[in-house]
mmCIF file of N, CA and C in Angstrom:
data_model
loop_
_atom_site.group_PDB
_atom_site.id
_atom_site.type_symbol
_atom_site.label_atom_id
_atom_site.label_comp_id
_atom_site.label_asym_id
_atom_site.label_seq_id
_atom_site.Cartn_x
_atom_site.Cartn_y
_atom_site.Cartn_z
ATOM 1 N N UNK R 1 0.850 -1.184 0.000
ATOM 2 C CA UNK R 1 0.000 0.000 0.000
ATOM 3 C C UNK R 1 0.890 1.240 0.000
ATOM 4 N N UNK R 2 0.326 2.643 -0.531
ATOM 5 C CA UNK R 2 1.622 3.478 -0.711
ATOM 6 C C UNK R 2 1.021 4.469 -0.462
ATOM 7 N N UNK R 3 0.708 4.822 0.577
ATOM 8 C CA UNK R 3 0.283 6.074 1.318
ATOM 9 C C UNK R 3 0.572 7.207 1.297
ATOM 10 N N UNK R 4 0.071 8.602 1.215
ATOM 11 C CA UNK R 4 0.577 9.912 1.411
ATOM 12 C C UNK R 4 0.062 10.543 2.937
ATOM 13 N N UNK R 5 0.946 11.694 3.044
ATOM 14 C CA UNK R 5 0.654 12.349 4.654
ATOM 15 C C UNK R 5 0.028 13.512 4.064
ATOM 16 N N UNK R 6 -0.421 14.680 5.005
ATOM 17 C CA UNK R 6 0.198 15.984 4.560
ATOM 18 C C UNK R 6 0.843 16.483 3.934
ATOM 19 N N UNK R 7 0.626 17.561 3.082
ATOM 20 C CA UNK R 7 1.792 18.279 2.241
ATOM 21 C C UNK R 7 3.042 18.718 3.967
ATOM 22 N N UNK R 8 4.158 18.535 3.798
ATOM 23 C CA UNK R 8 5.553 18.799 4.629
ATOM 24 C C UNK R 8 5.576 20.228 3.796
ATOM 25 N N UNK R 9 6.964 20.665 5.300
ATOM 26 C CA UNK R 9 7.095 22.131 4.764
ATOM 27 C C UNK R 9 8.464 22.120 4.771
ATOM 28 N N UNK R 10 9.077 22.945 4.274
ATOM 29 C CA UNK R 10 10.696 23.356 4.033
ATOM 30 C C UNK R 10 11.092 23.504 5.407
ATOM 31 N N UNK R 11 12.566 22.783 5.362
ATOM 32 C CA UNK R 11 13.015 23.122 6.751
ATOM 33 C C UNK R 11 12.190 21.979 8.065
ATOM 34 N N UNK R 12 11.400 21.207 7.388
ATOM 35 C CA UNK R 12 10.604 19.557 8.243
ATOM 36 C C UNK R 12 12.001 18.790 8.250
ATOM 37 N N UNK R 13 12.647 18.231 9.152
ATOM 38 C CA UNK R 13 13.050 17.036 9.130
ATOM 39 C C UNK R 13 12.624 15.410 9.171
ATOM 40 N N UNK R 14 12.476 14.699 8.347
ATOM 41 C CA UNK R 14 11.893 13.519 8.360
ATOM 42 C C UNK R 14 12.210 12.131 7.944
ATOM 43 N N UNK R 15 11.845 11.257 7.860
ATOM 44 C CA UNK R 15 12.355 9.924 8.282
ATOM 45 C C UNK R 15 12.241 9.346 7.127
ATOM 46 N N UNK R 16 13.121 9.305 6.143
ATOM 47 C CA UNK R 16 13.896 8.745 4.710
ATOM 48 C C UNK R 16 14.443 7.590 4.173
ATOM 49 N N UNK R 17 13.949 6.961 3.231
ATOM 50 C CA UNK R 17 14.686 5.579 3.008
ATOM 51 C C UNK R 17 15.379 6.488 1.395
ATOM 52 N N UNK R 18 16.445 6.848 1.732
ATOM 53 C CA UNK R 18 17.088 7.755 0.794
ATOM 54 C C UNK R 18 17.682 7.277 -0.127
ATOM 55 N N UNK R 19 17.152 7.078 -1.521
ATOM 56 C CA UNK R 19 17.996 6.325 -2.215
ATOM 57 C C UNK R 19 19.297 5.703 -2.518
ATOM 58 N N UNK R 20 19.673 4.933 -2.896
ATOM 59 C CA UNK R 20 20.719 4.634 -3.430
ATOM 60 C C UNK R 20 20.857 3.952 -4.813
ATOM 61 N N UNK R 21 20.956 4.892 -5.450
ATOM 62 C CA UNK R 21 20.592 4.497 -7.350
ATOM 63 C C UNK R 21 18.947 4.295 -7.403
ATOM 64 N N UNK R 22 18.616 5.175 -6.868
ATOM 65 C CA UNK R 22 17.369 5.347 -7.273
ATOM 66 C C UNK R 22 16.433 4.297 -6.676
ATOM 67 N N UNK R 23 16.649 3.438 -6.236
ATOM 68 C CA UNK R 23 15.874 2.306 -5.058
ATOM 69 C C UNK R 23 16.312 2.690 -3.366
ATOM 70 N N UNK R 24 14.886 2.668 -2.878
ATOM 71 C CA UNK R 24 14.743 3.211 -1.572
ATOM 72 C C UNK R 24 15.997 2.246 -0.859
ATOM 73 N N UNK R 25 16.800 2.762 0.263
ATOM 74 C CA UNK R 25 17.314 1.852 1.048
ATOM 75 C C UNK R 25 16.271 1.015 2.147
ATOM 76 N N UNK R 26 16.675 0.217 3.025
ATOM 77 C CA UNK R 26 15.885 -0.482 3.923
ATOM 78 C C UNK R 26 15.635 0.097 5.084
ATOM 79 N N UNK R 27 16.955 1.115 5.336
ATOM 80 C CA UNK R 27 17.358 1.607 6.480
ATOM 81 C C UNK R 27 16.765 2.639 6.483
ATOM 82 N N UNK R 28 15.811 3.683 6.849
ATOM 83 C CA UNK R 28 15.573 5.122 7.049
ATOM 84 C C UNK R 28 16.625 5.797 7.881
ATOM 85 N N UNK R 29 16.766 7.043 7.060
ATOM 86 C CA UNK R 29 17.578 8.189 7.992
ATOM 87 C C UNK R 29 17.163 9.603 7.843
ATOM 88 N N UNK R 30 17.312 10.516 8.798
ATOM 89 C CA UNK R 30 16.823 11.507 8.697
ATOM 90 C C UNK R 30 17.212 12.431 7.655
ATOM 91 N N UNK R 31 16.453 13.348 6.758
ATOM 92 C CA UNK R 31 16.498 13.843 5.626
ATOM 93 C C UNK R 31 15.387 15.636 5.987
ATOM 94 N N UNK R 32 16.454 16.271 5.159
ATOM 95 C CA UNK R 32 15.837 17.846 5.570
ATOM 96 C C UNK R 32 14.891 17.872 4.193
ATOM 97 N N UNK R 33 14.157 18.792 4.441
ATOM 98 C CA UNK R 33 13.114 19.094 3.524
ATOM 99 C C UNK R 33 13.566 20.059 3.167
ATOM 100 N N UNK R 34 14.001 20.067 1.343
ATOM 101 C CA UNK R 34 14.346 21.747 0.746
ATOM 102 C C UNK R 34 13.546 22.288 0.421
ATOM 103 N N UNK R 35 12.913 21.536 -0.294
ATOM 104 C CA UNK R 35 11.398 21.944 -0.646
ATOM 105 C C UNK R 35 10.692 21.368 -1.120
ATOM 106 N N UNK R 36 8.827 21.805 -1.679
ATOM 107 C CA UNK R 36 8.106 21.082 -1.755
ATOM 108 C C UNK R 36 7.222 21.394 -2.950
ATOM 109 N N UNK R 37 6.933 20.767 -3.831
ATOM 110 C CA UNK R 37 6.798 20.788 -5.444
ATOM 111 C C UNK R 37 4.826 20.464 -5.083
ATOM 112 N N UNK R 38 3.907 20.839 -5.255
ATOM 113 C CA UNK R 38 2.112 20.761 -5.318
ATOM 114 C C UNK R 38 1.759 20.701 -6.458
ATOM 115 N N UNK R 39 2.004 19.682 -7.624
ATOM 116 C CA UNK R 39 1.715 19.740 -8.717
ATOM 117 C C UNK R 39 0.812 18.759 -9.310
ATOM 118 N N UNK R 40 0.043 18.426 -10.173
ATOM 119 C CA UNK R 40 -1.422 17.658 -10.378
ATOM 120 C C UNK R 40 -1.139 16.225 -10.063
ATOM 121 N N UNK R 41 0.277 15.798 -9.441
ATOM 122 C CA UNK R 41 -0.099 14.487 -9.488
ATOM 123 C C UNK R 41 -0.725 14.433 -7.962
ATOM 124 N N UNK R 42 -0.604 13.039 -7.787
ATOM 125 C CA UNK R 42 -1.948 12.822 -6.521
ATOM 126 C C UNK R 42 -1.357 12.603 -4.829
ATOM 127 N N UNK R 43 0.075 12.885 -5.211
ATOM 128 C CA UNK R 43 1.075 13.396 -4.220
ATOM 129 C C UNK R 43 2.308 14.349 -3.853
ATOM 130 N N UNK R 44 2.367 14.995 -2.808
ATOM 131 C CA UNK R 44 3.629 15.883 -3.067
ATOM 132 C C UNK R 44 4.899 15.183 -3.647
ATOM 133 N N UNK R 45 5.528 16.207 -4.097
ATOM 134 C CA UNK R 45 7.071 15.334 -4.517
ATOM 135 C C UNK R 45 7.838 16.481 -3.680
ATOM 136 N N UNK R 46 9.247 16.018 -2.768
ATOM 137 C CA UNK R 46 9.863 16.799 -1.752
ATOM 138 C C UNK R 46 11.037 16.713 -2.257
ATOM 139 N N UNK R 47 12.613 17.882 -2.352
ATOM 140 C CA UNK R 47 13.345 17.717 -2.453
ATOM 141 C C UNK R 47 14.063 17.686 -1.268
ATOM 142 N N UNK R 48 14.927 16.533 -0.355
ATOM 143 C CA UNK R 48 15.260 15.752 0.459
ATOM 144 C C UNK R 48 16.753 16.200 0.593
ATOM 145 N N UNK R 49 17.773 16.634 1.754
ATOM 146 C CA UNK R 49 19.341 16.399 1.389
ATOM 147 C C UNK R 49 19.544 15.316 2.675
ATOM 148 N N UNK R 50 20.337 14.191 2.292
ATOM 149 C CA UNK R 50 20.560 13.207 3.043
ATOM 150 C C UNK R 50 21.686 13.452 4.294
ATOM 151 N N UNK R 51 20.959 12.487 5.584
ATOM 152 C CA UNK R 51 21.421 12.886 6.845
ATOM 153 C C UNK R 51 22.142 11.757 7.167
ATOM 154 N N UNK R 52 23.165 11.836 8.054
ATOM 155 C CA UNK R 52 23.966 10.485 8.658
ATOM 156 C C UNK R 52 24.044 10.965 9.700
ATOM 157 N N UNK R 53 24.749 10.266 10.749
ATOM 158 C CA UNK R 53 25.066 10.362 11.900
ATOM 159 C C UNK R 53 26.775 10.309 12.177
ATOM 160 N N UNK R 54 27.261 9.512 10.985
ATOM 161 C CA UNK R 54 28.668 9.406 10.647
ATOM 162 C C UNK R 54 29.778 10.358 10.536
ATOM 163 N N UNK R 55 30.717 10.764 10.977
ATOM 164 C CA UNK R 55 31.435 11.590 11.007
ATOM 165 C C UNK R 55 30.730 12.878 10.581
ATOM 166 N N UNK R 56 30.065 13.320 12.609
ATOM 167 C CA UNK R 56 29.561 14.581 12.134
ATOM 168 C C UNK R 56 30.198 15.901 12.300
ATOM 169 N N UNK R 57 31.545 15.586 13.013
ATOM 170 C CA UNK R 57 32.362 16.926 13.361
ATOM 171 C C UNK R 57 33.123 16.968 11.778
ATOM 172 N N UNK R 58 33.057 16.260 11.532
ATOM 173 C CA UNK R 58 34.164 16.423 9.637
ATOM 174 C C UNK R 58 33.102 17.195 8.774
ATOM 175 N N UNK R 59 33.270 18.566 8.527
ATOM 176 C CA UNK R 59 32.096 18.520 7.757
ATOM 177 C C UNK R 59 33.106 19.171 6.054
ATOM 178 N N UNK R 60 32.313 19.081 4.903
ATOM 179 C CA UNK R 60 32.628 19.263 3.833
ATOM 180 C C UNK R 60 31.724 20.383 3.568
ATOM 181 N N UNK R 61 32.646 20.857 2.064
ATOM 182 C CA UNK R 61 31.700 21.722 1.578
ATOM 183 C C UNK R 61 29.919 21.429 1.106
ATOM 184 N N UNK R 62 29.359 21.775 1.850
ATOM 185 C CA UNK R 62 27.950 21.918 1.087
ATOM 186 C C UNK R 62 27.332 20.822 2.653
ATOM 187 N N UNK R 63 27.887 20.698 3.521
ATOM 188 C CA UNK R 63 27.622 19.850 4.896
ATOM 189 C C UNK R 63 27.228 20.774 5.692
ATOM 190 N N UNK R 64 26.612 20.642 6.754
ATOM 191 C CA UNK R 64 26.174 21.117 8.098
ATOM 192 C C UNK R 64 25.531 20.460 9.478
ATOM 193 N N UNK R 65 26.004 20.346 10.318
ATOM 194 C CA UNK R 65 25.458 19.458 11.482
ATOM 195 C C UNK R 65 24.546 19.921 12.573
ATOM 196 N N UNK R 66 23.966 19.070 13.039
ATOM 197 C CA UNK R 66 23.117 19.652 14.334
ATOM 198 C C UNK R 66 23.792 18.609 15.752
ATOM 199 N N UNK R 67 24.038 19.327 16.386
ATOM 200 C CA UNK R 67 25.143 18.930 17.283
ATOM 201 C C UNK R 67 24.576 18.918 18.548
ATOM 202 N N UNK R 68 24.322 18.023 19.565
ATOM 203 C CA UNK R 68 23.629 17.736 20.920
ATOM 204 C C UNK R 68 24.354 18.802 21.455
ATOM 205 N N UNK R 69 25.635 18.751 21.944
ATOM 206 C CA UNK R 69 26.301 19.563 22.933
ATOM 207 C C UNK R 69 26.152 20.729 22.536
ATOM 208 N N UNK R 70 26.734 21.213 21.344
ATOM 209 C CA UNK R 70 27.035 22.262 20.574
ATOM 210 C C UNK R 70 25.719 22.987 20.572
ATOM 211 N N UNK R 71 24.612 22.599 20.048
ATOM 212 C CA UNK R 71 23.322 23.646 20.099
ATOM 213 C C UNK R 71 21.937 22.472 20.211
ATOM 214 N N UNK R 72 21.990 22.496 21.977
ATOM 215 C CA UNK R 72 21.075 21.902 22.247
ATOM 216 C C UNK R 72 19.494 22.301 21.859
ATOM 217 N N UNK R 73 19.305 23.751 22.165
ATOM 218 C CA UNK R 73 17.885 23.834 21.193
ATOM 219 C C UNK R 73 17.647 23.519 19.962
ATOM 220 N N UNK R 74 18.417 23.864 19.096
ATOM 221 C CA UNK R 74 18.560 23.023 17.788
ATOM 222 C C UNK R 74 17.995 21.382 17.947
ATOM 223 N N UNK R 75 19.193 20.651 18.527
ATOM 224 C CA UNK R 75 19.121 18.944 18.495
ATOM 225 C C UNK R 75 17.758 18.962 18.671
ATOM 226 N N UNK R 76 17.196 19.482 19.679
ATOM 227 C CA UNK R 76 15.992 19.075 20.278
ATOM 228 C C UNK R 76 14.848 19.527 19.212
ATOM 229 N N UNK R 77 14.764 20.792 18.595
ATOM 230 C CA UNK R 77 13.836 21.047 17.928
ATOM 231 C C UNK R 77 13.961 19.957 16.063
ATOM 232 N N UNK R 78 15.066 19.198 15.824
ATOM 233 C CA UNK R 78 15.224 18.148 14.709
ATOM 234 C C UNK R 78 14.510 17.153 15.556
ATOM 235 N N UNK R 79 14.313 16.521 16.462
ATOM 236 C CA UNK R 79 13.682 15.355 17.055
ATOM 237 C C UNK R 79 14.391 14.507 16.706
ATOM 238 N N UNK R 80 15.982 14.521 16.641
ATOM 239 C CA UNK R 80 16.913 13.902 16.422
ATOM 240 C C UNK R 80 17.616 12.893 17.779
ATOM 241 N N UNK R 81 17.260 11.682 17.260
ATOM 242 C CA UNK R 81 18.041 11.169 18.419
ATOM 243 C C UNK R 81 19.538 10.837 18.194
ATOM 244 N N UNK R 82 20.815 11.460 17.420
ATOM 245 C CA UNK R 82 21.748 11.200 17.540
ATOM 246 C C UNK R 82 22.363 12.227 16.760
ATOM 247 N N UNK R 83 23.735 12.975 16.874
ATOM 248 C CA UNK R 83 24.462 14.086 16.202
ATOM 249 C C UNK R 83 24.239 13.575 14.936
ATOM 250 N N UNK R 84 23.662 15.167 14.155
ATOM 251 C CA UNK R 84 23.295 14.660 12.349
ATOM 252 C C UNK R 84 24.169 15.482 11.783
ATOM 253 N N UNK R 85 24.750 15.468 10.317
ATOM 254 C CA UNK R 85 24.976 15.883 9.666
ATOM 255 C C UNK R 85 24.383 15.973 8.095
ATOM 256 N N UNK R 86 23.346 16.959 7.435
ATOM 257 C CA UNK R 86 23.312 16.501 6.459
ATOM 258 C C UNK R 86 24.260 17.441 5.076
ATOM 259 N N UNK R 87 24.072 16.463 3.985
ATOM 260 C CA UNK R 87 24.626 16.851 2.660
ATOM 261 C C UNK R 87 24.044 17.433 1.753
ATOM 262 N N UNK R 88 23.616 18.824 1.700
ATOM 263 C CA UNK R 88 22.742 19.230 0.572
ATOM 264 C C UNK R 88 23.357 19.247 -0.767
ATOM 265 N N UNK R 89 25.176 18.891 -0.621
ATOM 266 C CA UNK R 89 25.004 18.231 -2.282
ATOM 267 C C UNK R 89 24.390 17.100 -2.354
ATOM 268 N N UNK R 90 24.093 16.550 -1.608
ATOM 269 C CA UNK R 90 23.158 15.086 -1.834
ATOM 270 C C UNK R 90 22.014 15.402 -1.631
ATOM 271 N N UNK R 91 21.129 15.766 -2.630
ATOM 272 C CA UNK R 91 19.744 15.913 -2.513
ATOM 273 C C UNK R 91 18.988 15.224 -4.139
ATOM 274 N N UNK R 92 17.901 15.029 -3.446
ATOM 275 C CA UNK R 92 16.919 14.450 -4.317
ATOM 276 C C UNK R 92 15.549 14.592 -4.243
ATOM 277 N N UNK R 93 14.741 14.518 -5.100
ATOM 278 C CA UNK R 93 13.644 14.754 -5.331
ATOM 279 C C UNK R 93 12.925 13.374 -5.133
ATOM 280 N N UNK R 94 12.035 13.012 -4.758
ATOM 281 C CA UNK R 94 10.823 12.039 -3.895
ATOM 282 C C UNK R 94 9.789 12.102 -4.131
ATOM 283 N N UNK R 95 8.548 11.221 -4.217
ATOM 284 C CA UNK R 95 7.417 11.622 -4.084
ATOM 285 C C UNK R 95 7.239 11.670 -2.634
ATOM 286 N N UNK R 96 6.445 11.778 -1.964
ATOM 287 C CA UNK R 96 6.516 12.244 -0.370
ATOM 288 C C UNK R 96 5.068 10.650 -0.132
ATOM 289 N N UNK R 97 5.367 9.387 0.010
ATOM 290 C CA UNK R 97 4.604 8.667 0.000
ATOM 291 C C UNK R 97 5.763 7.380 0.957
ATOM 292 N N UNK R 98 5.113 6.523 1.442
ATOM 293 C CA UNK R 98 4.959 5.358 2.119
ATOM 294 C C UNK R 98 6.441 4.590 1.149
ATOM 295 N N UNK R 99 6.488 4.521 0.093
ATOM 296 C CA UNK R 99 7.665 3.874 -0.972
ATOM 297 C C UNK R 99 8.924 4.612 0.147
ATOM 298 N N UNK R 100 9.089 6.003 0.242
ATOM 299 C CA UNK R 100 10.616 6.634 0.478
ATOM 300 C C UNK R 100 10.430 7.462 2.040
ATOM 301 N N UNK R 101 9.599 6.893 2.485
ATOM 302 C CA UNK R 101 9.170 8.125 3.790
ATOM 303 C C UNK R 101 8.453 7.008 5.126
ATOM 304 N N UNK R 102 8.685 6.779 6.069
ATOM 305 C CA UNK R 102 7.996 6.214 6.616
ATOM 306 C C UNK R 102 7.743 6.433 8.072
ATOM 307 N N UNK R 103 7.180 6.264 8.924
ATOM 308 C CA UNK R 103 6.795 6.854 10.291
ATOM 309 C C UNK R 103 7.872 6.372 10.817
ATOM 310 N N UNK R 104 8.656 7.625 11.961
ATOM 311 C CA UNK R 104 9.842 6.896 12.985
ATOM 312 C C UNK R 104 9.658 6.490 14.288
ATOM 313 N N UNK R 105 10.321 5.585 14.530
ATOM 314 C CA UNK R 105 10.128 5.013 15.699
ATOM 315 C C UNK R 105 9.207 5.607 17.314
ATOM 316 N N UNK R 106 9.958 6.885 17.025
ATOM 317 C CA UNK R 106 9.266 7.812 18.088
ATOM 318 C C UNK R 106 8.482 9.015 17.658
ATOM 319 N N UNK R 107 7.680 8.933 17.146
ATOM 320 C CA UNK R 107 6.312 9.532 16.389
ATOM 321 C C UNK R 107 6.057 10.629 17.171
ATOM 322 N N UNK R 108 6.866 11.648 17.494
ATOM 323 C CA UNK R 108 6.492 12.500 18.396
ATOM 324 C C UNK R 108 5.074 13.834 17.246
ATOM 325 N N UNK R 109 4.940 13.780 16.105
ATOM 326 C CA UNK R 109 4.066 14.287 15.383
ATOM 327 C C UNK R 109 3.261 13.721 14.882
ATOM 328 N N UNK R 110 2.468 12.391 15.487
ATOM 329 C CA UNK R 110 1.645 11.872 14.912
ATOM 330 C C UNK R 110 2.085 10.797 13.868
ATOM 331 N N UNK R 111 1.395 10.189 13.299
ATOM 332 C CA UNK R 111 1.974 8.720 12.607
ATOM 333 C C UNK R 111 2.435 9.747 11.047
ATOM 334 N N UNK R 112 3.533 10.390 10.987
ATOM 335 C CA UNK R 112 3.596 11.152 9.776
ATOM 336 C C UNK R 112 5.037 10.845 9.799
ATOM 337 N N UNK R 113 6.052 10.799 8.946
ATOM 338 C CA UNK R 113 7.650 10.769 8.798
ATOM 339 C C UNK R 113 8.065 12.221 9.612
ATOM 340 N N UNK R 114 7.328 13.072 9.891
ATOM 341 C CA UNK R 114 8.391 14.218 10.281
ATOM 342 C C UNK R 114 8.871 14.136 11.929
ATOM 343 N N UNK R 115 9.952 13.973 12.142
ATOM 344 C CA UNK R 115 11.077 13.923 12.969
ATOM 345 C C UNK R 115 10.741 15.369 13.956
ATOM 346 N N UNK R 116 11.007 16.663 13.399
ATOM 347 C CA UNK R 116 11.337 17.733 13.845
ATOM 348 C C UNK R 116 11.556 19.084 13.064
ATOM 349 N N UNK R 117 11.753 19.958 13.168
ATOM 350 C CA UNK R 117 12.030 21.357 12.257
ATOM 351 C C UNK R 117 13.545 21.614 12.162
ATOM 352 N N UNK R 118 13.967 22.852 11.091
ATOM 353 C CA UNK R 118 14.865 23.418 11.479
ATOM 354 C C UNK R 118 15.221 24.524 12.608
ATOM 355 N N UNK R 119 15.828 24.408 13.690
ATOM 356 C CA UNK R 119 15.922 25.452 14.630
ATOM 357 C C UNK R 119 16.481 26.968 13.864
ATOM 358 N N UNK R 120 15.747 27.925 13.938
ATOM 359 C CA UNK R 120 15.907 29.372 13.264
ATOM 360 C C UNK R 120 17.410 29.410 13.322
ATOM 361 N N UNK R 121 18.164 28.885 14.573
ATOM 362 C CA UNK R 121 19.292 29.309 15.152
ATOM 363 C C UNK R 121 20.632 28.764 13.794
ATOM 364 N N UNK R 122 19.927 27.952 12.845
ATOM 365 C CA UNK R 122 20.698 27.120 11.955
ATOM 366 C C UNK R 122 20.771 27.797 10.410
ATOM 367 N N UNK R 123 19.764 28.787 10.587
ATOM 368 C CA UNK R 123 19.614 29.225 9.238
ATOM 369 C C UNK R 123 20.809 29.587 8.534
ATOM 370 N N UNK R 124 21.588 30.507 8.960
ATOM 371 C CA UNK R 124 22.948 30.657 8.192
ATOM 372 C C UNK R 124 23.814 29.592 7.885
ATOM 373 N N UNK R 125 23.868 28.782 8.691
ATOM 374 C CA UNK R 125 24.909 27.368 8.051
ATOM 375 C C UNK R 125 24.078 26.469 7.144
ATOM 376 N N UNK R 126 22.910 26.586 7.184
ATOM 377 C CA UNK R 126 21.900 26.128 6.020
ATOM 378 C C UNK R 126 22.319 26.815 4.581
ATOM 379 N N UNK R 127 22.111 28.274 4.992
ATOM 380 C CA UNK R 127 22.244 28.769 3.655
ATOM 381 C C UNK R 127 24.100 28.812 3.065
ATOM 382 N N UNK R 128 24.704 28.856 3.959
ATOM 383 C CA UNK R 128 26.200 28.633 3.458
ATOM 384 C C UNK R 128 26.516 27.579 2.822
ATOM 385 N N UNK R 129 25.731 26.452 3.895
ATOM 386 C CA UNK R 129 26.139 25.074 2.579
ATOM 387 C C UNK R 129 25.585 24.852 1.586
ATOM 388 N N UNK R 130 24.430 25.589 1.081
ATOM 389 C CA UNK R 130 23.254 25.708 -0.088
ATOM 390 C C UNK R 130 24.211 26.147 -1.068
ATOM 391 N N UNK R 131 24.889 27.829 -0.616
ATOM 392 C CA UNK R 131 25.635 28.176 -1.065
ATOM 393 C C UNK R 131 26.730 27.000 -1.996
ATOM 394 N N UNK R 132 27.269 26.692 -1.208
ATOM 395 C CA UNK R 132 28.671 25.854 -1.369
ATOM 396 C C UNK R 132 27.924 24.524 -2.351
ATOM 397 N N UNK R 133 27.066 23.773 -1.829
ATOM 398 C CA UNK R 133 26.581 22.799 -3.102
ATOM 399 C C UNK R 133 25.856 23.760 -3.994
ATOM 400 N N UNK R 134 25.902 24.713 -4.535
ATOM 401 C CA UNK R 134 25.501 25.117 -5.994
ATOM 402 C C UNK R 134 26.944 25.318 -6.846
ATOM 403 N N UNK R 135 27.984 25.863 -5.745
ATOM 404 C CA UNK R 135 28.822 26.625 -6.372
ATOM 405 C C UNK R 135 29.895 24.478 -6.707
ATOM 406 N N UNK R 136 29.623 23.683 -6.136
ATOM 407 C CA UNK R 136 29.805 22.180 -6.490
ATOM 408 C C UNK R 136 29.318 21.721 -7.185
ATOM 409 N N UNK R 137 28.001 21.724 -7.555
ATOM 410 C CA UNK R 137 27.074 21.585 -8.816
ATOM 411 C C UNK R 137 27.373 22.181 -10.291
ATOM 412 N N UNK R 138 28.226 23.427 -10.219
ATOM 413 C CA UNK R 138 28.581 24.295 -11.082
ATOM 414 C C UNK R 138 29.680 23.730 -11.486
ATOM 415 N N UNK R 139 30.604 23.537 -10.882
ATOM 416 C CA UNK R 139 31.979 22.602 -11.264
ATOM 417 C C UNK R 139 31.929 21.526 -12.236
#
């Protein structure tokens, strides 16, 4: 069955089976919402930049982390249970359905994939690494 939620909003963090060559992985991980496409088909399609937990103090160009110690209102407002880092050169486009999105373990918003928001406090390292994966994209 392949379910849709709510239209999500930019800046939602939520719970991702993030491709790999274009087939969902098994594993969900948390994924930022860039944005969100309302167009005649019969579900949103979301553009997604992929999150790890993996070497989150290393960050690269077009990277940014949300860090427990470092900015606890932040961590807390992602509904993140472990230091994230995501890659907005790694982003992709989704339909926003049950196939690539699925409810997380701790459903603190209702049975929907979204995790948590972006904390306001993040906006500039958001937009720096936006920055930095266009000016990588361009290369």
């Amino acid at each position: 069955m392949n379910l849709w939620w709510d239209e999500p909003a930019a800046g939602e963090i939520v719970w991702c089976h993030f491709p790999d060559n274009m087939h969902p992985r098994p594993k969900p991980r948390p994924a930022l919402v860039l944005a969100v496409y309302d167009d005649d088909s019969p579900h949103f399609e979301v553009r997604v930049a992929y999150g790890t937990s993996q070497r989150v103090t290393m960050l690269h160009s077009g990277e940014f982390s949300i860090l427990r110690g470092t900015n606890p209102a932040a961590w807390e407002a992602a509904g993140l249970s472990y230091d994230t880092k995501f890659d907005l050169k790694q982003a992709v486009d989704l339909p926003y359905t049950t196939e690539w999105f699925s409810v997380p373990p701790v459903a603190a918003h209702g049975q929907t994939p979204k995790l948590g928001v972006l904390h306001p406090s993040l906006v500039c390292a958001v937009q720096a690494a936006m920055r930095a994966a266009a000016v990588a994209s361009q290369c």
